PDB file of C-alpha atoms in Angstrom:
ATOM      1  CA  UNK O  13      82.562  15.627 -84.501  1.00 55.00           C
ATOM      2  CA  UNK O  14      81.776  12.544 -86.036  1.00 49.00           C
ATOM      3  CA  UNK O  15      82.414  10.405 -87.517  1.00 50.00           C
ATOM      4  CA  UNK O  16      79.520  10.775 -90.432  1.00 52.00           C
ATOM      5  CA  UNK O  17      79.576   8.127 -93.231  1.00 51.00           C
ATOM      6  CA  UNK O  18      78.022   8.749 -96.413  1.00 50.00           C
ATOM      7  CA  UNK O  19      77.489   6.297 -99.863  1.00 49.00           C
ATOM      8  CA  UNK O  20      80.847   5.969-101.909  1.00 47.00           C
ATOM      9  CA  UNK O  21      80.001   7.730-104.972  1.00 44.00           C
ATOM     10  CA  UNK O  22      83.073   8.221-106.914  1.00 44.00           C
ATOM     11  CA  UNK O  23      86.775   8.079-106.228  1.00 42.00           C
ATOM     12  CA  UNK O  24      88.451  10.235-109.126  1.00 47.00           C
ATOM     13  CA  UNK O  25      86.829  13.555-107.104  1.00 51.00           C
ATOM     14  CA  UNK O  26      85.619  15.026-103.825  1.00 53.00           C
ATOM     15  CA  UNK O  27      83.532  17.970-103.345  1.00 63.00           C
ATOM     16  CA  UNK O  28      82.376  18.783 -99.490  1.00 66.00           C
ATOM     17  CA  UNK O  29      80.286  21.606 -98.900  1.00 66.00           C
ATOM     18  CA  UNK O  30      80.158  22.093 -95.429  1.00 64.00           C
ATOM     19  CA  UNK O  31      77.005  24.742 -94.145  1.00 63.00           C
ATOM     20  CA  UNK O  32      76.385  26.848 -91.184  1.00 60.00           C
ATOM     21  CA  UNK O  33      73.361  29.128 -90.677  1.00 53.00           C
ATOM     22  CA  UNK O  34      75.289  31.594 -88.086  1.00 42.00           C
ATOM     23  CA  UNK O  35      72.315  33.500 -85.588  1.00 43.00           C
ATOM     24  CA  UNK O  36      72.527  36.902 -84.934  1.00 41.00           C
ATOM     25  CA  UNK O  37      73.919  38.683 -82.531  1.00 39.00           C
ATOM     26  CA  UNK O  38      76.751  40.388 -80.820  1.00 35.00           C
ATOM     27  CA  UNK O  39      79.441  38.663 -79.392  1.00 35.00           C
ATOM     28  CA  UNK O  40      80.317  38.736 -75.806  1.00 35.00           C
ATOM     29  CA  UNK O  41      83.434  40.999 -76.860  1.00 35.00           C
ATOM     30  CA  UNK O  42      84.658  42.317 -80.201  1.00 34.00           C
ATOM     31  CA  UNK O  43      87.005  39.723 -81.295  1.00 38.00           C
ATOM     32  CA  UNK O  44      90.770  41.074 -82.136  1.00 40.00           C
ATOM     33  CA  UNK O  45      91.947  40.891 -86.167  1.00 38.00           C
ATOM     34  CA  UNK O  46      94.942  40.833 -87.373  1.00 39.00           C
ATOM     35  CA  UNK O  47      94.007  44.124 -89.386  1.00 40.00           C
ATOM     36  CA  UNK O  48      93.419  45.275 -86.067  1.00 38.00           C
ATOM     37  CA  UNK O  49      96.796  44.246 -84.238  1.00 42.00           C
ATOM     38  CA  UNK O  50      98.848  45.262 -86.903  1.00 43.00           C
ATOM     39  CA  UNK O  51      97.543  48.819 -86.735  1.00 38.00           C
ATOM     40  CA  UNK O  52      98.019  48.677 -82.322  1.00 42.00           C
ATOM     41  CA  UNK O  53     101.803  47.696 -83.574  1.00 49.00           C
ATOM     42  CA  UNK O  54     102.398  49.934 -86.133  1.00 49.00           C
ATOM     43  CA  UNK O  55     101.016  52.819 -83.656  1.00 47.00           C
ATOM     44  CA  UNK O  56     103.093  51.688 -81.069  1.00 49.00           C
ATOM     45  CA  UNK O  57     106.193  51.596 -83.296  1.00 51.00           C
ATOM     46  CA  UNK O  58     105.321  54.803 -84.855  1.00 51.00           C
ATOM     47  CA  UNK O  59     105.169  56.051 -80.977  1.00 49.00           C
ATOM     48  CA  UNK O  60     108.713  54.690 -80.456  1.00 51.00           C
ATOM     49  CA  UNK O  61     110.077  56.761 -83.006  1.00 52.00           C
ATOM     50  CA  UNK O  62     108.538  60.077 -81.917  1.00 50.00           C
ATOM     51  CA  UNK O  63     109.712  59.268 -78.673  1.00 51.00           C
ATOM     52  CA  UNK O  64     113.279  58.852 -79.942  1.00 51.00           C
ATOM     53  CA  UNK O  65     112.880  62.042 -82.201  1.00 50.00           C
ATOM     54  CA  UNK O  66     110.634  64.431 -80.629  1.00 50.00           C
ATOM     55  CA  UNK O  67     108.357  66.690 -82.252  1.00 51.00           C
ATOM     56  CA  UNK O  68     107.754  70.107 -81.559  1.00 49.00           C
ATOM     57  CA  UNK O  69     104.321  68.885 -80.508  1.00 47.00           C
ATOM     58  CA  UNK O  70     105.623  66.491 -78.107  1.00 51.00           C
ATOM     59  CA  UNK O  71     107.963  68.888 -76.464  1.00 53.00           C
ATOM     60  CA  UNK O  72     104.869  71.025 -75.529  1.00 46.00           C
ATOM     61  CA  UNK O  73     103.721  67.825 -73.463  1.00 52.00           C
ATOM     62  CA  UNK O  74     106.760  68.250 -71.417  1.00 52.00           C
ATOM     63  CA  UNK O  75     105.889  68.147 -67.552  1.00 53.00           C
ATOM     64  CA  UNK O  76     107.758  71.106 -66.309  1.00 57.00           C
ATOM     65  CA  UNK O  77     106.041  72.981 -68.387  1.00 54.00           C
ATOM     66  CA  UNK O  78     102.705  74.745 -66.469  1.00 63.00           C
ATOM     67  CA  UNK O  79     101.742  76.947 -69.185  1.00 74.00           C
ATOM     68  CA  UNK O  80      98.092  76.356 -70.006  1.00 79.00           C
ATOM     69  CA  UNK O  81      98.570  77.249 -73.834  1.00 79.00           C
ATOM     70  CA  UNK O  82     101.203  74.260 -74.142  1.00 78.00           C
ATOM     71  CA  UNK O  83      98.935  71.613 -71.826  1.00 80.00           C
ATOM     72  CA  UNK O  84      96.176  72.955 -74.764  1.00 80.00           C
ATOM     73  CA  UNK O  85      97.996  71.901 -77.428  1.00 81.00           C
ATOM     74  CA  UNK O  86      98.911  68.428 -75.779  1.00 80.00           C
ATOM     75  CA  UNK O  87      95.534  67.586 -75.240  1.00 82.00           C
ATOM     76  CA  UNK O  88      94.406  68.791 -78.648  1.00 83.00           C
ATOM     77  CA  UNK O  89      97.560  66.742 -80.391  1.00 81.00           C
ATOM     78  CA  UNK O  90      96.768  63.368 -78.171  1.00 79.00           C
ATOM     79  CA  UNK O  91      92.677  63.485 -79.029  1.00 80.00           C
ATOM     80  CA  UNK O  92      94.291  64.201 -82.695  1.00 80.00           C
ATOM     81  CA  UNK O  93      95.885  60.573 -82.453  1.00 71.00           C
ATOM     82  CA  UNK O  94      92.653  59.365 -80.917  1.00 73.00           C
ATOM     83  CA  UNK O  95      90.390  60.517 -83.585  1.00 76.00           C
ATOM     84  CA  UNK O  96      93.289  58.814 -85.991  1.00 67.00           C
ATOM     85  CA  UNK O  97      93.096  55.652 -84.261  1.00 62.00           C
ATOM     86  CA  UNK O  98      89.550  55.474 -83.971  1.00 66.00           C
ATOM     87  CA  UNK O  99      89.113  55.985 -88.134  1.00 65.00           C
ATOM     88  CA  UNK O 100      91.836  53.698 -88.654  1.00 56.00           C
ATOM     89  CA  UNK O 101      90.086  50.286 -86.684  1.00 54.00           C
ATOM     90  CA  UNK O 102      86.821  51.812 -88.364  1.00 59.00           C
ATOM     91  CA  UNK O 103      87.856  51.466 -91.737  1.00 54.00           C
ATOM     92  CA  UNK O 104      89.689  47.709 -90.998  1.00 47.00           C
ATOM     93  CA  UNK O 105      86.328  46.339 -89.466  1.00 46.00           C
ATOM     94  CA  UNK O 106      84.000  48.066 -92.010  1.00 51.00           C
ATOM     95  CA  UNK O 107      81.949  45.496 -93.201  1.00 44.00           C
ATOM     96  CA  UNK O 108      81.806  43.474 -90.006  1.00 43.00           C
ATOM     97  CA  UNK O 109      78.427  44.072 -89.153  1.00 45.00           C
ATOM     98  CA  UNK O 110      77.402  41.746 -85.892  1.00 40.00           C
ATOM     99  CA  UNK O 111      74.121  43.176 -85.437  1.00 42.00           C
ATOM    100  CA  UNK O 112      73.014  41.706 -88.774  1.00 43.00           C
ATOM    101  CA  UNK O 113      69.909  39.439 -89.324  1.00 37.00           C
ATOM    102  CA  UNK O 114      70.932  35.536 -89.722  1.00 53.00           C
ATOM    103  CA  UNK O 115      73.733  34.862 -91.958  1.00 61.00           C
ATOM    104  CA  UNK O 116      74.595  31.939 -93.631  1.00 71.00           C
ATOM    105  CA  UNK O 117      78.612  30.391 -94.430  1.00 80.00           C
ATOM    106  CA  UNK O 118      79.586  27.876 -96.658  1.00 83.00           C
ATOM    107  CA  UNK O 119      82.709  26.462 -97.270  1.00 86.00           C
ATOM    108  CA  UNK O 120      84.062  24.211-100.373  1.00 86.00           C
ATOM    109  CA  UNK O 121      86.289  21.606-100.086  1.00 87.00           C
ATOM    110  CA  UNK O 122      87.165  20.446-103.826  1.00 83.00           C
ATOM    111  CA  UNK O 123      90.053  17.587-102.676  1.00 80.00           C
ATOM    112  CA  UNK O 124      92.567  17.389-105.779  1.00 75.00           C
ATOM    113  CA  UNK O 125      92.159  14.990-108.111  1.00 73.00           C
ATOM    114  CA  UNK O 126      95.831  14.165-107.653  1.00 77.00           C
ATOM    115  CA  UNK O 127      95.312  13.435-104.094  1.00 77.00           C
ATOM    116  CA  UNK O 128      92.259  10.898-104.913  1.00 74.00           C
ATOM    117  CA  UNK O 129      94.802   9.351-107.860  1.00 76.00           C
ATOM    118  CA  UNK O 130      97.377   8.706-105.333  1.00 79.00           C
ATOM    119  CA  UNK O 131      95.009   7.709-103.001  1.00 79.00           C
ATOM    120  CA  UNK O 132      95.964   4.528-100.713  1.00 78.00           C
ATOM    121  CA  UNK O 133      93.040   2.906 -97.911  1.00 77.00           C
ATOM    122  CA  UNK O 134      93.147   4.083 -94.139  1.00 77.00           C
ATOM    123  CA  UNK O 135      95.292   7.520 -95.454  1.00 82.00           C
ATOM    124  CA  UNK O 136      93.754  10.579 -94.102  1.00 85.00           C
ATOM    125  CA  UNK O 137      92.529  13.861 -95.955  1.00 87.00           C
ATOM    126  CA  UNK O 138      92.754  16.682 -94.195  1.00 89.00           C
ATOM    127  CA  UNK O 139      91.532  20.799 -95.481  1.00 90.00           C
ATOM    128  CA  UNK O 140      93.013  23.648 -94.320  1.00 91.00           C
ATOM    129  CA  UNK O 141      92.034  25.421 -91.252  1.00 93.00           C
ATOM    130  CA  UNK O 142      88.936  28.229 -91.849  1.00 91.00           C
ATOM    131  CA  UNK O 143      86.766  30.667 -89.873  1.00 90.00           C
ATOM    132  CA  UNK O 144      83.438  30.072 -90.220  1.00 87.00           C
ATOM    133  CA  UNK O 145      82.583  34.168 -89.884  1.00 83.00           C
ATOM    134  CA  UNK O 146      84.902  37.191 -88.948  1.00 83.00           C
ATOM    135  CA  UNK O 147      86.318  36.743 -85.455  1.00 84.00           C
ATOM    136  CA  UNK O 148      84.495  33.189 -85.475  1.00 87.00           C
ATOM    137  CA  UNK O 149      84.939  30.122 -84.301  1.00 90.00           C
ATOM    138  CA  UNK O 150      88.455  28.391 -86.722  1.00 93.00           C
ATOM    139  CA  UNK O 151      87.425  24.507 -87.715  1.00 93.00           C
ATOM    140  CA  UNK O 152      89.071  22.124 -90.443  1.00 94.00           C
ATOM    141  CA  UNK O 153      87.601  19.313 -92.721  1.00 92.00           C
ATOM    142  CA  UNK O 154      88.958  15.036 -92.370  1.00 90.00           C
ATOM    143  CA  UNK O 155      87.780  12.708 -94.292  1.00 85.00           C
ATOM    144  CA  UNK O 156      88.562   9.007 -95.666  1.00 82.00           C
ATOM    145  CA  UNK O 157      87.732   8.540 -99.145  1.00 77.00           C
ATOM    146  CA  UNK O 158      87.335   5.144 -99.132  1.00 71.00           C
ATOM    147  CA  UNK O 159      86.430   4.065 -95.546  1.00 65.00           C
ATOM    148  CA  UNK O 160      88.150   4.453 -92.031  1.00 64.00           C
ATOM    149  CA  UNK O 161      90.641   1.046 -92.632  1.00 64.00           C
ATOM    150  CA  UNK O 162      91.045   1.799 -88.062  1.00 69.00           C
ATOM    151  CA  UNK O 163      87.614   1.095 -87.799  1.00 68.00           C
ATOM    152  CA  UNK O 164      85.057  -1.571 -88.199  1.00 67.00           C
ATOM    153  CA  UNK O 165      84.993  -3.331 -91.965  1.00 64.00           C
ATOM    154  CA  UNK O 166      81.348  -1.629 -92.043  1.00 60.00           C
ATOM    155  CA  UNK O 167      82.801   1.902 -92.673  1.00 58.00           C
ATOM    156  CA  UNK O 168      84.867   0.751 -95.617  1.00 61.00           C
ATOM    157  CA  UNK O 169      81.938   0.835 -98.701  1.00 67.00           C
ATOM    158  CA  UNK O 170      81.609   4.542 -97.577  1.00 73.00           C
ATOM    159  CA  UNK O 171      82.769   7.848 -97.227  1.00 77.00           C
ATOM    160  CA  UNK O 172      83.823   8.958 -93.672  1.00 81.00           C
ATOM    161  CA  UNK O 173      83.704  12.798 -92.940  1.00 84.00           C
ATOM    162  CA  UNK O 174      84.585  14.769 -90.141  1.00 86.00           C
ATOM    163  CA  UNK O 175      84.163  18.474 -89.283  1.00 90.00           C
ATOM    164  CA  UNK O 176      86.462  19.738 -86.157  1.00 91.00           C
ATOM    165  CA  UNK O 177      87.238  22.686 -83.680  1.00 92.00           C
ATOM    166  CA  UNK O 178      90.812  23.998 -84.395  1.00 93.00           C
ATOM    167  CA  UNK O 179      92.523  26.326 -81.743  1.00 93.00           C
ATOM    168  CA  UNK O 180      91.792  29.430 -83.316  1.00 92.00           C
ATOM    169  CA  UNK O 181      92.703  33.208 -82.245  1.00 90.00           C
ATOM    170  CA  UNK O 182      89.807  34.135 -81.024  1.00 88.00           C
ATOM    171  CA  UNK O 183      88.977  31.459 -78.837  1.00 91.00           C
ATOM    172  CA  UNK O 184      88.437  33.905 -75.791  1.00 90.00           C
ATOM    173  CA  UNK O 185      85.420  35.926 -77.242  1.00 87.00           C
ATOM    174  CA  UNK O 186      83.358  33.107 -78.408  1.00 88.00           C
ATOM    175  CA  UNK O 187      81.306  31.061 -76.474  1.00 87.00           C
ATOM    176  CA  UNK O 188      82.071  27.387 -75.333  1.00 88.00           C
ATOM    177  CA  UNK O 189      81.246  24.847 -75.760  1.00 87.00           C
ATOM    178  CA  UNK O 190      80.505  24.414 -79.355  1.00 88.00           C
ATOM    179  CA  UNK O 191      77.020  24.249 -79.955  1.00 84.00           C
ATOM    180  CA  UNK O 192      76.251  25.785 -83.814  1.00 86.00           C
ATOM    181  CA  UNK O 193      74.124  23.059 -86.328  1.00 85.00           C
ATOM    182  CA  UNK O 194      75.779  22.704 -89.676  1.00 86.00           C
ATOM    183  CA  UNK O 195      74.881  20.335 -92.310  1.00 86.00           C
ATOM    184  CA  UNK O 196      77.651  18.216 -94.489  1.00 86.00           C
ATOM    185  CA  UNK O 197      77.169  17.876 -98.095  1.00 83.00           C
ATOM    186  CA  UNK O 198      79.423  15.591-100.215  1.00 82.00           C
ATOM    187  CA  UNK O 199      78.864  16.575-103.938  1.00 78.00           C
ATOM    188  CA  UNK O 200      78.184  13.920-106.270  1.00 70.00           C
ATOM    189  CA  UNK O 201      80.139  14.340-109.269  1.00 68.00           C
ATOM    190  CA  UNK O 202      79.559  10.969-111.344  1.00 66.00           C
ATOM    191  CA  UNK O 203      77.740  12.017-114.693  1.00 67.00           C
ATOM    192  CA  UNK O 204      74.845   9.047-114.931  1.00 70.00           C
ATOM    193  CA  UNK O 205      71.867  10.272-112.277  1.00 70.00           C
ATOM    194  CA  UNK O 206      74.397  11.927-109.467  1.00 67.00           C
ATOM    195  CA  UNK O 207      72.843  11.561-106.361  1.00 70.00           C
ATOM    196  CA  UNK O 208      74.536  14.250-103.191  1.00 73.00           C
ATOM    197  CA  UNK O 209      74.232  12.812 -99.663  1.00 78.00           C
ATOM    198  CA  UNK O 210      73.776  15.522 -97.171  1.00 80.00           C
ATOM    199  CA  UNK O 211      73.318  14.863 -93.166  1.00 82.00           C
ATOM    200  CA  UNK O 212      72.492  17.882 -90.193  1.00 84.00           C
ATOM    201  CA  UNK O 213      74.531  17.583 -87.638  1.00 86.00           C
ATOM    202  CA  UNK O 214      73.458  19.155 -83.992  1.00 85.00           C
ATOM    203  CA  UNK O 215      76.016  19.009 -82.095  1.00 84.00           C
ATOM    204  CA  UNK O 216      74.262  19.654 -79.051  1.00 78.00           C
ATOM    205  CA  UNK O 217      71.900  16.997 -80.176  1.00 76.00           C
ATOM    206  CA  UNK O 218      74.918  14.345 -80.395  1.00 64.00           C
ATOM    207  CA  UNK O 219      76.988  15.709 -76.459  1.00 61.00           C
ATOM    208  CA  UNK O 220      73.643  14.926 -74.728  1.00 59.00           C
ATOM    209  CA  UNK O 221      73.009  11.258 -76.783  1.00 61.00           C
ATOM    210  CA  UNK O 222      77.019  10.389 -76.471  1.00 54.00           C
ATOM    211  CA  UNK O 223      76.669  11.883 -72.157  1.00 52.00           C
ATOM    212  CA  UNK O 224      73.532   9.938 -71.999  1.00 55.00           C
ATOM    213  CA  UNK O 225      75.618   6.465 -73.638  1.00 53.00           C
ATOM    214  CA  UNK O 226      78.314   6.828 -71.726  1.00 47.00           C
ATOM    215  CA  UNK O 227      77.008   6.932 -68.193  1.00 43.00           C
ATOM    216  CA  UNK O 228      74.929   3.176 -69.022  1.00 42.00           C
ATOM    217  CA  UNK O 229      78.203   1.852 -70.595  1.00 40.00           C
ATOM    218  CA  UNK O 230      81.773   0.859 -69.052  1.00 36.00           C
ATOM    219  CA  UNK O 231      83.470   2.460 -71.932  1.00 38.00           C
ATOM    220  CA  UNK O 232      83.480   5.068 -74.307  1.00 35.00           C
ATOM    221  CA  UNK O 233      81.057   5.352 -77.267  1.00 34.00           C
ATOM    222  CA  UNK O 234      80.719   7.209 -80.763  1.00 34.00           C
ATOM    223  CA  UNK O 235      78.497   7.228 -82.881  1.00 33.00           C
ATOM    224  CA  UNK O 236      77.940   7.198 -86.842  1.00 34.00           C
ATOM    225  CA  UNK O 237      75.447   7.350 -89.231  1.00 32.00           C
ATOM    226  CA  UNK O 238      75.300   5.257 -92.325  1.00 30.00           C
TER     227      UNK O 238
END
């Protein structure tokens, strides 16, 4: 998703905010955590090793036995484990409230001062991978401090960000494709009159102008803004 140039304010340090206004709403599914599938395997190991050592509880659950008392007891021992379960994913997702009004996520991107030091033209920055909201979609930070040196010489004098779509875990409960404005921020840090350049992108905006390029042009486009 870009790429988006922006004025070259200072090279000793790089601050990108990068801003998402998330709507409400429920998902289409509840998306998986790790919390989550950590607890599924520790039940299931925890059921391996009752099965290898049974309880006097399990025992009852035997199927030769056609006592009513001991089919009682099973059912009150496995809605036992349910009711276990049940407070168990509760208390991982508490505070994972989907049903809330509009939310809002930043993330900061402070690139190392040792990384701008060392700095050499055309080398690539890239941030870790994040999730813009629990169970969201995963995306990742590139930019080129001092101009794309691939590109034309017109993206040199200035910053070139880019915000992209990692594979992310919970691909399968989100919806696709990609379609959630954010707004870039790169944080001016000079002391004398610092000046932050921020841009909106839409990318649903930019798929329909770059669909809408391509099919009155032989070749691919992109596009920029400067």
């Amino acid at each position: 998703m870009g790429p988006k140039a922006f004025p070259l304010l200072s090279t000793r340090a790089m601050t990108v905010l990068l801003c998402f206004g998330i709507p409400s709403g429920m998902p289409r599914a509840l998306p998986p955590s790790s919390t989550a599938m950590a607890l599924l395997s520790d039940n299931t190991t925890e059921s391996k090793q009752e099965m290898a050592e049974p309880s006097t509880t399990q025992n009852a659950c035997t199927t030769t036995s056609n006592d009513l008392e001991d089919l009682a007891r099973c059912v009150q021992y496995l809605n036992t484990c349910l009711e276990d379960l049940s407070s168990r994913f509760n208390r991982c997702m508490e505070g994972t409230d989907f049903r809330d009004s509009e939310r809002v996520f930043i993330y900061d991107w402070r690139v190392p001062a040792e990384a701008m030091e060392n700095y050499t033209l055309g080398e690539r920055l890239t941030c870790e991978r994040f999730n813009i909201s629990p169970g969201g979609y995963r995306m990742f930070l590139m930019m080129y401090p001092t101009g794309d040196a691939t590109k034309d010489d017109a993206y040199l004098p200035y910053v070139n960000l880019f915000a992209g779509i990692a594979r992310g875990v919970h691909d399968d409960h989100l919806l696709w494709p990609f379609v959630l404005e954010y707004h870039l921020i790169l944080v001016d840090q000079t002391e004398d009159h610092p000046l932050d350049a921020e841009v909106a992108v839409n990318p649903r905006r930019n798929c329909m102008d770059m669909a809408s390029t391509t099919t009155t042009s032989s070749g691919p486009s992109s596009s920029s803004i400067t």
